[in-house]
Coordinates of C-alpha atoms and ligand atoms in Angstrom, one line a residue:
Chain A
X1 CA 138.6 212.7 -211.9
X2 CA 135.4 211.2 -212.9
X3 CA 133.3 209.3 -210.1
X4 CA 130.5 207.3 -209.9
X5 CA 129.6 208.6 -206.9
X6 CA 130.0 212.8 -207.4
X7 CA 129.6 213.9 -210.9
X8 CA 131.5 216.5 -212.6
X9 CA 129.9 220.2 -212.9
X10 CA 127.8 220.9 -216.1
X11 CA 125.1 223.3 -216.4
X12 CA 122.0 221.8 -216.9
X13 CA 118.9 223.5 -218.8
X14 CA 115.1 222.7 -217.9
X15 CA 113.0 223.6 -220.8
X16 CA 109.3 224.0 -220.9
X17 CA 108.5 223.8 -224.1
X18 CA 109.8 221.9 -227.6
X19 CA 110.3 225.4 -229.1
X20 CA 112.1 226.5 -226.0
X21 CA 114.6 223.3 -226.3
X22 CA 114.9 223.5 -229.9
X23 CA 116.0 227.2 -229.7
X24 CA 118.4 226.2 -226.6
X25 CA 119.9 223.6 -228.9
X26 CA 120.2 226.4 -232.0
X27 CA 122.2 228.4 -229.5
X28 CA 124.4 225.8 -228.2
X29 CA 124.6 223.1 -230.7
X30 CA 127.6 220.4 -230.0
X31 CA 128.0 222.2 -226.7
X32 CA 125.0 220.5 -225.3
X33 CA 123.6 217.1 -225.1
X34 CA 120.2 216.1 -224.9
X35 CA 118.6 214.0 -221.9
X36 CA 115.2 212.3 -221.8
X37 CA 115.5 209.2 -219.4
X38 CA 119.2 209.5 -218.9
X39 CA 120.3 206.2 -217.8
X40 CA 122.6 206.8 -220.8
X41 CA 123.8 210.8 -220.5
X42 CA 124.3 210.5 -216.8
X43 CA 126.5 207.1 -217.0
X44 CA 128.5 209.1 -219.2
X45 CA 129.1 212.1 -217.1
X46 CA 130.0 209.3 -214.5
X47 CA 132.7 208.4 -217.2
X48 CA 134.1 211.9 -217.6
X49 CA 132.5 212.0 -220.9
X50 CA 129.7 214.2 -220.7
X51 CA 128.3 217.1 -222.2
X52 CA 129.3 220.6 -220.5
X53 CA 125.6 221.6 -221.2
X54 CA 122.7 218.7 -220.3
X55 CA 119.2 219.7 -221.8
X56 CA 116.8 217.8 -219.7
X57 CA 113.0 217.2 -221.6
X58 CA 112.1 215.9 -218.5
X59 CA 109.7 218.7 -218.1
X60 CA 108.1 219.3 -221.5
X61 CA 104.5 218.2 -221.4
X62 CA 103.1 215.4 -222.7
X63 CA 106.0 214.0 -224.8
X64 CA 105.6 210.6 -223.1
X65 CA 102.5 209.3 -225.0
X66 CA 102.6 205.5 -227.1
X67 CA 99.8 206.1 -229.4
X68 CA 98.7 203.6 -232.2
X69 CA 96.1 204.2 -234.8
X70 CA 95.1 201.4 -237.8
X71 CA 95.7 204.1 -240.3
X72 CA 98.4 206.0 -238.9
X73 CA 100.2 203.1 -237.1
X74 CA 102.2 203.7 -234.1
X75 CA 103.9 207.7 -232.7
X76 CA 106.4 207.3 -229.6
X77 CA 106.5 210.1 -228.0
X78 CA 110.5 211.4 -226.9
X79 CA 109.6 210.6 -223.2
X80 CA 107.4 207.2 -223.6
X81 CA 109.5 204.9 -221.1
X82 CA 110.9 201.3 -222.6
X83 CA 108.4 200.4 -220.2
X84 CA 105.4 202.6 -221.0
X85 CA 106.0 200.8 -224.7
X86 CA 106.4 196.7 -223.3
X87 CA 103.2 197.5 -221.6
X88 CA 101.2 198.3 -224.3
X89 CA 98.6 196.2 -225.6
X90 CA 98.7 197.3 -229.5
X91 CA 102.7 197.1 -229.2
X92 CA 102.5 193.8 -228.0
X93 CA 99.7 192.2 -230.3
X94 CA 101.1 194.7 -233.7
X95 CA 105.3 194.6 -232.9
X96 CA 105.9 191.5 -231.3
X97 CA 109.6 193.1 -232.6
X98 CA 109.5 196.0 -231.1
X99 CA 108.0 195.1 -227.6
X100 CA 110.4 192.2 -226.9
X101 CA 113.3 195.0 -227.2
X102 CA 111.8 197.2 -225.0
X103 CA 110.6 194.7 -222.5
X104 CA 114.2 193.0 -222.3
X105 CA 115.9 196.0 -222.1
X106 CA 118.3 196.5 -219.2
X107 CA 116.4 195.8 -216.5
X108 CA 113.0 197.1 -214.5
X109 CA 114.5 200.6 -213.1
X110 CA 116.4 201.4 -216.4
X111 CA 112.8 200.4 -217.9
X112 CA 111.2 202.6 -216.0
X113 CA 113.3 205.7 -217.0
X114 CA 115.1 205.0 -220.5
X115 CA 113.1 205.8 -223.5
X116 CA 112.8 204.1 -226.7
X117 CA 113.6 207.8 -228.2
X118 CA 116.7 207.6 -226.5
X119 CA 117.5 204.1 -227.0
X120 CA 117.5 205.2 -231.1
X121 CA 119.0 208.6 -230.2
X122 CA 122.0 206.8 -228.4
X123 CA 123.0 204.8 -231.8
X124 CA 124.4 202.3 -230.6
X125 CA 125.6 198.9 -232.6
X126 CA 123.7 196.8 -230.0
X127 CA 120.9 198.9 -229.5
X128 CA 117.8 196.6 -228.7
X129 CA 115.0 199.0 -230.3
X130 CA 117.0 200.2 -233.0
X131 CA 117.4 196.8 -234.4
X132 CA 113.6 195.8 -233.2
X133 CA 112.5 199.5 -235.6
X134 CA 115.2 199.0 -238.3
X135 CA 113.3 195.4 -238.8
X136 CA 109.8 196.8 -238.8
X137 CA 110.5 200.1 -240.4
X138 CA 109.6 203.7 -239.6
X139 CA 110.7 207.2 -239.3
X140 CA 112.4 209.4 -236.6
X141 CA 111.0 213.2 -236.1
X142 CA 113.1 215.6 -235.8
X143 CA 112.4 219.0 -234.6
X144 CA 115.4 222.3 -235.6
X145 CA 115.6 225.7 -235.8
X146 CA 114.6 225.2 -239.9
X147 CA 111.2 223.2 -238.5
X148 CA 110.4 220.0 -239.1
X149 CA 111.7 216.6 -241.1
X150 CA 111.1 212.8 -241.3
X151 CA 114.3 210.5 -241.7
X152 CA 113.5 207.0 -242.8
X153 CA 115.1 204.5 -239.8
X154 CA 117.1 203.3 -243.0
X155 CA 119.0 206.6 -243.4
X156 CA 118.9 207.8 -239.9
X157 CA 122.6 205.7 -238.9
X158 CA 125.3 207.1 -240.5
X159 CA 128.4 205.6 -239.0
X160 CA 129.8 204.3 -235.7
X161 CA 127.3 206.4 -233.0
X162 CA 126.3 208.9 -236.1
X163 CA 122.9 209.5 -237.2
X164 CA 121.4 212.0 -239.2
X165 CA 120.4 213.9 -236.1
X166 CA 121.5 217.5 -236.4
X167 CA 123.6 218.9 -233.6
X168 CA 120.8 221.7 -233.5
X169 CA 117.9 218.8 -233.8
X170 CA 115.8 217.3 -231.1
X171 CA 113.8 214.1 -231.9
X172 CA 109.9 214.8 -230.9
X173 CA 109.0 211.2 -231.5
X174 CA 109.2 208.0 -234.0
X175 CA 106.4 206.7 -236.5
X176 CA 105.9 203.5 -237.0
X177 CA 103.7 202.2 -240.0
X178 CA 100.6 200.0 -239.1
X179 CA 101.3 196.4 -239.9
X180 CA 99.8 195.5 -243.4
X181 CA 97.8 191.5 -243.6
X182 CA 99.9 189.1 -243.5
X183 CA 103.0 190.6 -242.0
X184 CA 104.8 189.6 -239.1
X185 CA 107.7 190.9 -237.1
X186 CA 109.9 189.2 -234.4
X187 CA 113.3 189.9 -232.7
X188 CA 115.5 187.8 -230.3
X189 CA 119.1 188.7 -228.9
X190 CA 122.3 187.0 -227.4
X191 CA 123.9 188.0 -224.0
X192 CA 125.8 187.3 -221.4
X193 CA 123.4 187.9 -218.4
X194 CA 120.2 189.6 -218.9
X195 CA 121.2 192.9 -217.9
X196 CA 124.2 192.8 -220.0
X197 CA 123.7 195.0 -223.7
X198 CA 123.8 192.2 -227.0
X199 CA 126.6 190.7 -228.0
X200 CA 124.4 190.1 -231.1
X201 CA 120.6 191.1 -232.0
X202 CA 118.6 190.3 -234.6
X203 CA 114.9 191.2 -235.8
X204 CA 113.1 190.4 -239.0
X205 CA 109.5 191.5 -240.5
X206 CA 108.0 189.2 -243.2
X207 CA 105.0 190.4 -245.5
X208 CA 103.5 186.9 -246.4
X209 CA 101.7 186.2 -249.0
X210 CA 100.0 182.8 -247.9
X211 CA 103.4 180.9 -247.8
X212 CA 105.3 183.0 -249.9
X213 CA 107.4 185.8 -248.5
X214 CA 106.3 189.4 -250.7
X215 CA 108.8 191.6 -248.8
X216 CA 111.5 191.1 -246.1
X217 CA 113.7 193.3 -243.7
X218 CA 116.2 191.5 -241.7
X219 CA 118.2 193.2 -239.2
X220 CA 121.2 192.5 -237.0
X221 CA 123.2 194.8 -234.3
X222 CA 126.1 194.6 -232.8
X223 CA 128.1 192.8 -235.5
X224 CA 129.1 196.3 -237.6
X225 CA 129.4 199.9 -236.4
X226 CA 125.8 200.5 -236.8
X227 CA 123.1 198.3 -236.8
X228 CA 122.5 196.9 -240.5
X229 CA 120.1 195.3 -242.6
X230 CA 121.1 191.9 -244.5
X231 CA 120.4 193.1 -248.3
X232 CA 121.5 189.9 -249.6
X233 CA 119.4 188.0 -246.7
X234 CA 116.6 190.0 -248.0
X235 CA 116.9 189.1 -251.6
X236 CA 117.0 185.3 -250.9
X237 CA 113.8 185.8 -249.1
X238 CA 111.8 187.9 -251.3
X239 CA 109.0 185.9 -253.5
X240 CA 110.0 182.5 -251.9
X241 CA 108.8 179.7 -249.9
X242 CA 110.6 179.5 -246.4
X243 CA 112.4 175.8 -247.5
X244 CA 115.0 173.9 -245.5
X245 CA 116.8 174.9 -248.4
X246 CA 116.5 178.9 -248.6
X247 CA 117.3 178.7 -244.6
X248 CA 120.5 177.0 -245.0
X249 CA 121.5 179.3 -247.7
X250 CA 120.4 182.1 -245.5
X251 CA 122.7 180.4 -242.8
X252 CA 125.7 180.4 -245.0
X253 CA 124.9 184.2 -246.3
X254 CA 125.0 186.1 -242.7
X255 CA 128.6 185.7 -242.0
X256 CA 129.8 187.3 -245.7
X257 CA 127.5 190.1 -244.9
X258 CA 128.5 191.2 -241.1
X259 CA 132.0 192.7 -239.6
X260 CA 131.8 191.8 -236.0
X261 CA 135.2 192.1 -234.3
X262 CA 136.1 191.3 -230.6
X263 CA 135.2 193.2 -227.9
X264 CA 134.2 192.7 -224.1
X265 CA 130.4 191.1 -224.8
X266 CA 132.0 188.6 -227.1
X267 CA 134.9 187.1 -229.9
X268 CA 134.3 188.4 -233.8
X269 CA 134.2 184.4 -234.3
X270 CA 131.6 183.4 -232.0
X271 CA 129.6 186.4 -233.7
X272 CA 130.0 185.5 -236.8
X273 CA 129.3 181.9 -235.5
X274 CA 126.0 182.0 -234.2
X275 CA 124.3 185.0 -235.9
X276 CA 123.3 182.9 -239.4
X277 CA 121.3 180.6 -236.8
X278 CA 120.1 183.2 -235.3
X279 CA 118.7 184.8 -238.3
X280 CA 117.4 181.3 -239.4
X281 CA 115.2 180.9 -235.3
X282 CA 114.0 184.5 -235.8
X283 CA 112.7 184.0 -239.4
X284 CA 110.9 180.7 -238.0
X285 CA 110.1 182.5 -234.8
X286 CA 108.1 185.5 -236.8
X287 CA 106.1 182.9 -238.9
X288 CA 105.5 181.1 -235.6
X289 CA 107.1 177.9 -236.0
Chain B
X1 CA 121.3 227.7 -213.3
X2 CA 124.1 226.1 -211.0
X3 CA 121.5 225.4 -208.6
X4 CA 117.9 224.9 -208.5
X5 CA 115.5 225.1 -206.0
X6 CA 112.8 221.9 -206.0
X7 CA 109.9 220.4 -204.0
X8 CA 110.6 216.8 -203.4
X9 CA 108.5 214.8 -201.2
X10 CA 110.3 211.7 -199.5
X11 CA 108.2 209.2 -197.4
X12 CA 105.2 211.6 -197.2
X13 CA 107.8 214.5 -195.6
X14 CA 107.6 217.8 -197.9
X15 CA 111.3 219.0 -198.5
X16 CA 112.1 222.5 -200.0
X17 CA 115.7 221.8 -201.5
X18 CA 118.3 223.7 -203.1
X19 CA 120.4 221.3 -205.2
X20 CA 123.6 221.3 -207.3
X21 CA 122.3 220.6 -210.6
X22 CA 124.7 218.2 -211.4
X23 CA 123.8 216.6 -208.1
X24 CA 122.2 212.6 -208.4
X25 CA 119.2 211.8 -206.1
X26 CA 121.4 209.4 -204.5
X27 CA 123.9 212.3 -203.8
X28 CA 121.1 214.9 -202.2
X29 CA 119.5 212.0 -200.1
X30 CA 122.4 210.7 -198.7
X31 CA 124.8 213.5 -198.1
X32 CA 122.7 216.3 -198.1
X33 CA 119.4 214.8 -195.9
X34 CA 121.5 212.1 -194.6
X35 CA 118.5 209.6 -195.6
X36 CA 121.1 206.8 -195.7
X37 CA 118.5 203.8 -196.1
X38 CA 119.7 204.5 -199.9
X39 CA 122.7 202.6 -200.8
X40 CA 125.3 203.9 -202.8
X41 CA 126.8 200.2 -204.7
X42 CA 127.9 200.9 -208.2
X43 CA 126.7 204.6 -209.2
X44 CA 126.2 202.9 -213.1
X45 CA 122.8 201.6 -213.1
X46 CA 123.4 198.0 -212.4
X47 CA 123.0 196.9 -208.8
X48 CA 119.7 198.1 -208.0
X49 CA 121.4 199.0 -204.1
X50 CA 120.3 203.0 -204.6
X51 CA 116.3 201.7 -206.0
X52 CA 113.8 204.1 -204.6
X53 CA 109.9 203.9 -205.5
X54 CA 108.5 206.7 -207.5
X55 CA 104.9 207.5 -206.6
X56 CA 102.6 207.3 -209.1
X57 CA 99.1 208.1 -208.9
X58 CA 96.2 207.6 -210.9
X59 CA 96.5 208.4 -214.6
X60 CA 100.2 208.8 -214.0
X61 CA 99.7 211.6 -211.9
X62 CA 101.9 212.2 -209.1
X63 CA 101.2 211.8 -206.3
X64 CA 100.5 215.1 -204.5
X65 CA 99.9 214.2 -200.5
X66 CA 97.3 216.5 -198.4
X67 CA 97.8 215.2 -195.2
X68 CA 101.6 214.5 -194.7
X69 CA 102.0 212.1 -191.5
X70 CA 98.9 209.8 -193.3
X71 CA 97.9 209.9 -196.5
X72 CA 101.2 209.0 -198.5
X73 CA 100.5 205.0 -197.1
X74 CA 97.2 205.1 -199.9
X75 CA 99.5 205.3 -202.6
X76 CA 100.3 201.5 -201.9
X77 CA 97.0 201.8 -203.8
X78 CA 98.5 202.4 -206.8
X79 CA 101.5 201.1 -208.6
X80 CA 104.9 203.0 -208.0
X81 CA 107.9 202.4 -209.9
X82 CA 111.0 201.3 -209.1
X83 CA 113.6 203.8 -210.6
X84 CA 117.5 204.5 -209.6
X85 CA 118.7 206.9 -207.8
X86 CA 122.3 206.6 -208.6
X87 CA 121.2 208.1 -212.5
X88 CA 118.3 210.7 -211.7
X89 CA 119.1 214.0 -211.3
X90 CA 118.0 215.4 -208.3
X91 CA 117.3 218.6 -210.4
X92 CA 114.7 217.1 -212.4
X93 CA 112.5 216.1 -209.8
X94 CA 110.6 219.1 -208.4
X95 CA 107.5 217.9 -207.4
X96 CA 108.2 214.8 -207.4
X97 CA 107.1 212.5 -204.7
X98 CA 109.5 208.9 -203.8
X99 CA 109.5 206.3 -201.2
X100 CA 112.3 204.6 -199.5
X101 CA 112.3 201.5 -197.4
X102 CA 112.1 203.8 -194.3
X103 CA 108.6 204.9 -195.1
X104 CA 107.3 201.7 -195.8
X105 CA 106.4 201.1 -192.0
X106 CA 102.3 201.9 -191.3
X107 CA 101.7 203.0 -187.8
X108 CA 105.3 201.2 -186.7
X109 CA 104.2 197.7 -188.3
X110 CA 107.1 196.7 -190.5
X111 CA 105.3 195.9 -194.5
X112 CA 104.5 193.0 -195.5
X113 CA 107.9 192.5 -197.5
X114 CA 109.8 193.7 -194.8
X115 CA 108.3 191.1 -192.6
X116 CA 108.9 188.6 -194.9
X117 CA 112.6 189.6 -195.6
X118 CA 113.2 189.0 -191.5
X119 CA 110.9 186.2 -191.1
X120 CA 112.5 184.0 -194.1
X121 CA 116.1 185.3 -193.3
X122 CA 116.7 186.8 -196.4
X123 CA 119.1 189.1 -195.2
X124 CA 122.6 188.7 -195.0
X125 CA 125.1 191.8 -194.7
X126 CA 122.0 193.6 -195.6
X127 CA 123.6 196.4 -198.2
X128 CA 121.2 195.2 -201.3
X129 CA 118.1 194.7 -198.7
X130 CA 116.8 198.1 -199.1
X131 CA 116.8 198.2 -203.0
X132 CA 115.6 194.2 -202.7
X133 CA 112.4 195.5 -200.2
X134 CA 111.4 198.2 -202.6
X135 CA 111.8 196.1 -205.7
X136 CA 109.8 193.2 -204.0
X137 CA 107.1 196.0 -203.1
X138 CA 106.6 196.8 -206.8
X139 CA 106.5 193.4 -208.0
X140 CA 104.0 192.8 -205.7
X141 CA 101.6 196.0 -206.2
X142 CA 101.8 195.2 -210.3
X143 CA 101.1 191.8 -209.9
X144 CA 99.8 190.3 -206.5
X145 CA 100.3 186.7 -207.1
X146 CA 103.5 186.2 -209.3
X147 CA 105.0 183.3 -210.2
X148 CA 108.5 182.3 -208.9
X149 CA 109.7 183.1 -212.8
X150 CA 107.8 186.5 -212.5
X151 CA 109.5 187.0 -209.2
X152 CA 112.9 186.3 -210.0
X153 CA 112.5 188.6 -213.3
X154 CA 111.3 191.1 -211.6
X155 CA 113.9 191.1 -209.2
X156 CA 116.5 191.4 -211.8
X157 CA 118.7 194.9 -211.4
X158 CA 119.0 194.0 -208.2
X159 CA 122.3 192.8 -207.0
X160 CA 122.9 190.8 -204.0
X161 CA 127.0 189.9 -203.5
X162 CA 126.0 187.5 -200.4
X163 CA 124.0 185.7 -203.0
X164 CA 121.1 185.3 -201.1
X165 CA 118.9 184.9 -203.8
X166 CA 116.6 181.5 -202.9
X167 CA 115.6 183.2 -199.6
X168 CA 114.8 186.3 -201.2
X169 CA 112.4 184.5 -203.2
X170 CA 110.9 182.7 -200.4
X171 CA 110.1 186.1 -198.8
X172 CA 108.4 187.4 -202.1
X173 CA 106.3 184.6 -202.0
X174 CA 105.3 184.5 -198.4
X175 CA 104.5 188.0 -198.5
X176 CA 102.5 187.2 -201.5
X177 CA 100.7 184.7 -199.3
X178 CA 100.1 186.9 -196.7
X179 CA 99.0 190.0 -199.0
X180 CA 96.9 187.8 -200.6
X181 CA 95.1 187.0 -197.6
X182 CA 95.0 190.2 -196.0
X183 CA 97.1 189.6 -193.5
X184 CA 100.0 191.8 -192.3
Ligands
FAD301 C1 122.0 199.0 -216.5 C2 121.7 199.4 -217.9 C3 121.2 198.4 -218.8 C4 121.0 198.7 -220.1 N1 120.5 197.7 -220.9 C5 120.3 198.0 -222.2 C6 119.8 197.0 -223.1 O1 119.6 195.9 -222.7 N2 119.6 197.3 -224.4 C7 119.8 198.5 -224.9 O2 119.6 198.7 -226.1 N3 120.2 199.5 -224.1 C8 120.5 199.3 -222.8 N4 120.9 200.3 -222.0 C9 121.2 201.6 -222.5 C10 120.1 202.7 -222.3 O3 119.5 202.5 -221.1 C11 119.0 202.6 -223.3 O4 119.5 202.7 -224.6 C12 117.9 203.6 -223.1 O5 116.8 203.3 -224.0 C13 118.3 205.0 -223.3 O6 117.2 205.9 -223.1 P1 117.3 207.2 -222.2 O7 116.0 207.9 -222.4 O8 117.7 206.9 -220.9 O9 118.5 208.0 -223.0 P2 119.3 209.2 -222.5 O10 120.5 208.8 -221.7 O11 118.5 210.3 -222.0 O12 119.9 209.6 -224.0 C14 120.6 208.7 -224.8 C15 121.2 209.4 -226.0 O13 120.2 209.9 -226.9 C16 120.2 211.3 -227.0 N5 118.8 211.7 -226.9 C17 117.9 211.2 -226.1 N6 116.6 211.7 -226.4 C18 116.8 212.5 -227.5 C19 115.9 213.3 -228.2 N7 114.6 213.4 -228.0 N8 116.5 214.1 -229.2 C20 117.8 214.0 -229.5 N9 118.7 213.3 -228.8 C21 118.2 212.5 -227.8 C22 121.0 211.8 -225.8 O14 121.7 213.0 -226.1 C23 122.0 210.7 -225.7 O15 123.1 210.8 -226.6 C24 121.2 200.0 -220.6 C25 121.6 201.0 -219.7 C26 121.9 200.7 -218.4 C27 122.3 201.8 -217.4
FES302 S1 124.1 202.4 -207.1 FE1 124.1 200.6 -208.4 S2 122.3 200.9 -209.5 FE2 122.4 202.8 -208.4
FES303 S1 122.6 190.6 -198.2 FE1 124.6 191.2 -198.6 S2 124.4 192.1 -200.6 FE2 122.6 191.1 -200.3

């Protein structure tokens, strides 16, 4: 029976070295699941749902770095903690997005071990960071047996807690573009209490052009089995003024594009309720009004 | 590997350990050392009873103790981190180096916080105290003179069923005072 307390047996693999994991993961592929901060893995061995083979990176060097460059842009390493990212300075100032997610997230202890790695790794609808990335844009590193690829954050979810992610894949770390003049990126979310996971998230960037929006991404979790980005938000955005007007119609557009349903954190009405407003605050919120 | 053998420091004490690698920190300090100052409450992540303090030396180093009976007390120096017990694995913490509210004491004078806790009354059945202690600890060595907002966020993860939670925050702040002013 699965306990809290004792957890069930699995064999659990300590390797050195990305090459060393990677091969582990050729050999065992779905056998195995990977663990970087584990406040996630270990819950679900708690649950009687865990892998029969853990691979722990907690001994790999130097995976934990948060590294930001103005060419370059942002690299988070597998092993940088939610809160090695919330406190630091060029997160804060660059990805106002991305640091509120981490810096919200559960609370100081799960901080202090999850990783923003394994908060996209997880995949799931209400992640905090994968909406806060999915907003901003990036990529996800992976590392296999065939070497090395780059998935865009907008192919990476596939379906329900599905990402592109190989079985025989290990993510080394995400890239994040450097912001460009004139863009700016927010993210707010709804929940119970504020240790309690969304019951809806959103996160927007806007690439201004004095008042007039050039490009937008608009993303929302927790109201679809992945994490999505509103297309037709987008559109109404793109190469206009942010009117009373365009708001309301963005308002009235969230509901037709989400699929929220009822579950535990919240109704698929009170979702679909609150998350045009939402959308609406973090559009005003990013252009600091 | 069904077990692996790990160095794990606890309260400046060296412990050579063999552990069950599916075995929690929580599990190997509590039934195998019988260090029951860490509380066992949910086992998920979301009380905050099982917190221990991960030391942290400079540059993220850990923290590597010469002398054993003295020298773990200068790591108040530095900032340790509140992590959970109930979701480590014991396994993947050789070399590692934690405190718990028993080895917050200096010479048999009760910290600051601890001091606080009894003074203020903070304390009612006492199960959440020693995760509360530890947490108040490491808001206090990150930021010496929070506000009651930074207080009571920092003290979030920590559950406390007697709901004790306006004298808890009275005894963060007088131990702030007293910190403050050098006074123990
Ligand atoms: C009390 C509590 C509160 C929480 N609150 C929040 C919250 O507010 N918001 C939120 O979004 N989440 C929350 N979580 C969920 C979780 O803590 C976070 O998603 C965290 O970021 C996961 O990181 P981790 O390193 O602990 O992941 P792990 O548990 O180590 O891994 C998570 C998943 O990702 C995979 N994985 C991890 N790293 C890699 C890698 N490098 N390559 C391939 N696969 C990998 C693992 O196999 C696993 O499936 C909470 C959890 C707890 C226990
Ligand atoms: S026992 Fe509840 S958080 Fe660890
Ligand atoms: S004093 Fe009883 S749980 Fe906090």
């Amino acid at each position: 029976m699965a306990s809290s307390r004792i957890l069930p047996e699995f064999e659990l693999l300590i390797p050195q070295s990305i090459k060393e994991a990677v091969d582990l993961l050729g050999k065992l592929k779905n056998k195995a699941s990977v663990m970087a901060g584990g406040t996630d893995v270990v819950i679900s061995c708690t649950k009687g749902f865990g892998s029969p083979n853990v691979i722990s990176l907690a001994e790999i060097p130097a995976l934990d770095y948060v590294e930001y460059d103005s060419k370059s842009g942002l690299r988070i390493g597998a092993m940088a903690t939610l809160q090695q990212v919330a406190d630091n300075a060029d997160v804060q100032k660059r990805y106002p997005a991305l640091w509120k997610s981490a810096a919200i997230n559960g609370t100081p202890q799960t901080r202090n071990m999850g990783t923003v790695v394994g908060n996209i790794m997880r995949a799931s609808p209400s992640g905090d960071c994968i909406c806060a990335i999915l907003a901003i844009g990036g990529k996800v590193v992976l590392r296999g047996s065939k070497g090395k690829r780059e998935v865009s954050i907008d192919d990476f979810y596939i379906k329900y807690r599905e990402t592109a992610c190989k079985s025989d894949e290990l993510a080394v770390e995400i890239k994040i573009p450097a912001p460009a003049a004139g863009s700016c990126n927010a993210f707010a979310r709804m929940t119970r209490t504020t240790l309690d996971l969304s019951k809806v998230n959103v996160a927007v960037r806007l690439d201004m052009s004095g008042k007039t929006v050039k490009e937008a991404r608009v993303a929302i979790g927790a109201v679809a089995p992945t994490t999505i980005r509103l297309k037709k938000v987008e559109a109404l955005l793109k190469g206009k003024q942010i009117t009373d007007d365009v708001l309301q119609k963005i308002v009235e557009t969230v509901p037709t594009e989400i699929k929220p349903i009822d579950d535990v954190r919240s109704t698929a009405e009170y979702r679909r309720d609150v998350a045009g407003i939402m959308v609406k605050r973090i559009i005003l919120e990013a252009l600091g009004k | 590997m069904k077990k692996r053998a790990i160095t794990l420091t606890i309260n400046g004490e060296e412990y050579n350990l063999n552990v069950p690698v599916h075995y929690t920190l929580l599990q190997v300090m509590r039934d195998q050392l019988n260090l029951t100052d860490v509380k066992y409450g949910c086992g998920r992540g979301e009380c905050g009873a099982c917190t221990v303090l991960l030391d942290v030396g400079k540059g993220g180093m850990q923290c590597k103790p010469t002398d054993k009976k003295t020298t773990y007390c200068t790591m108040s120096q530095s900032k340790r981190k509140p992590i959970l017990a109930c979701i480590a694995l014991a396994a993947t913490m050789d070399g590692k180096s934690i405190t718990t509210v028993a080895g917050l004491a200096q010479n048999g004078d009760l910290h600051p916080v601890q001091k606080a806790f009894v003074d203020e009354s903070a304390i009612q059945c006492g199960f959440c105290t020693p995760g509360m202690v530890l947490k108040a600890v490491s808001i206090l060595e990150k930021n010496p003179k929070p506000s009651e907002e930074e207080i009571r966020n920092g003290l979030e993860g920590n559950i406390c069923r007697c709901t004790g939670y306006v004298k808890i925050v009275k005894a963060v702040q007088v131990a702030s005072k007293k910190t403050a002013t050098g006074k123990r």
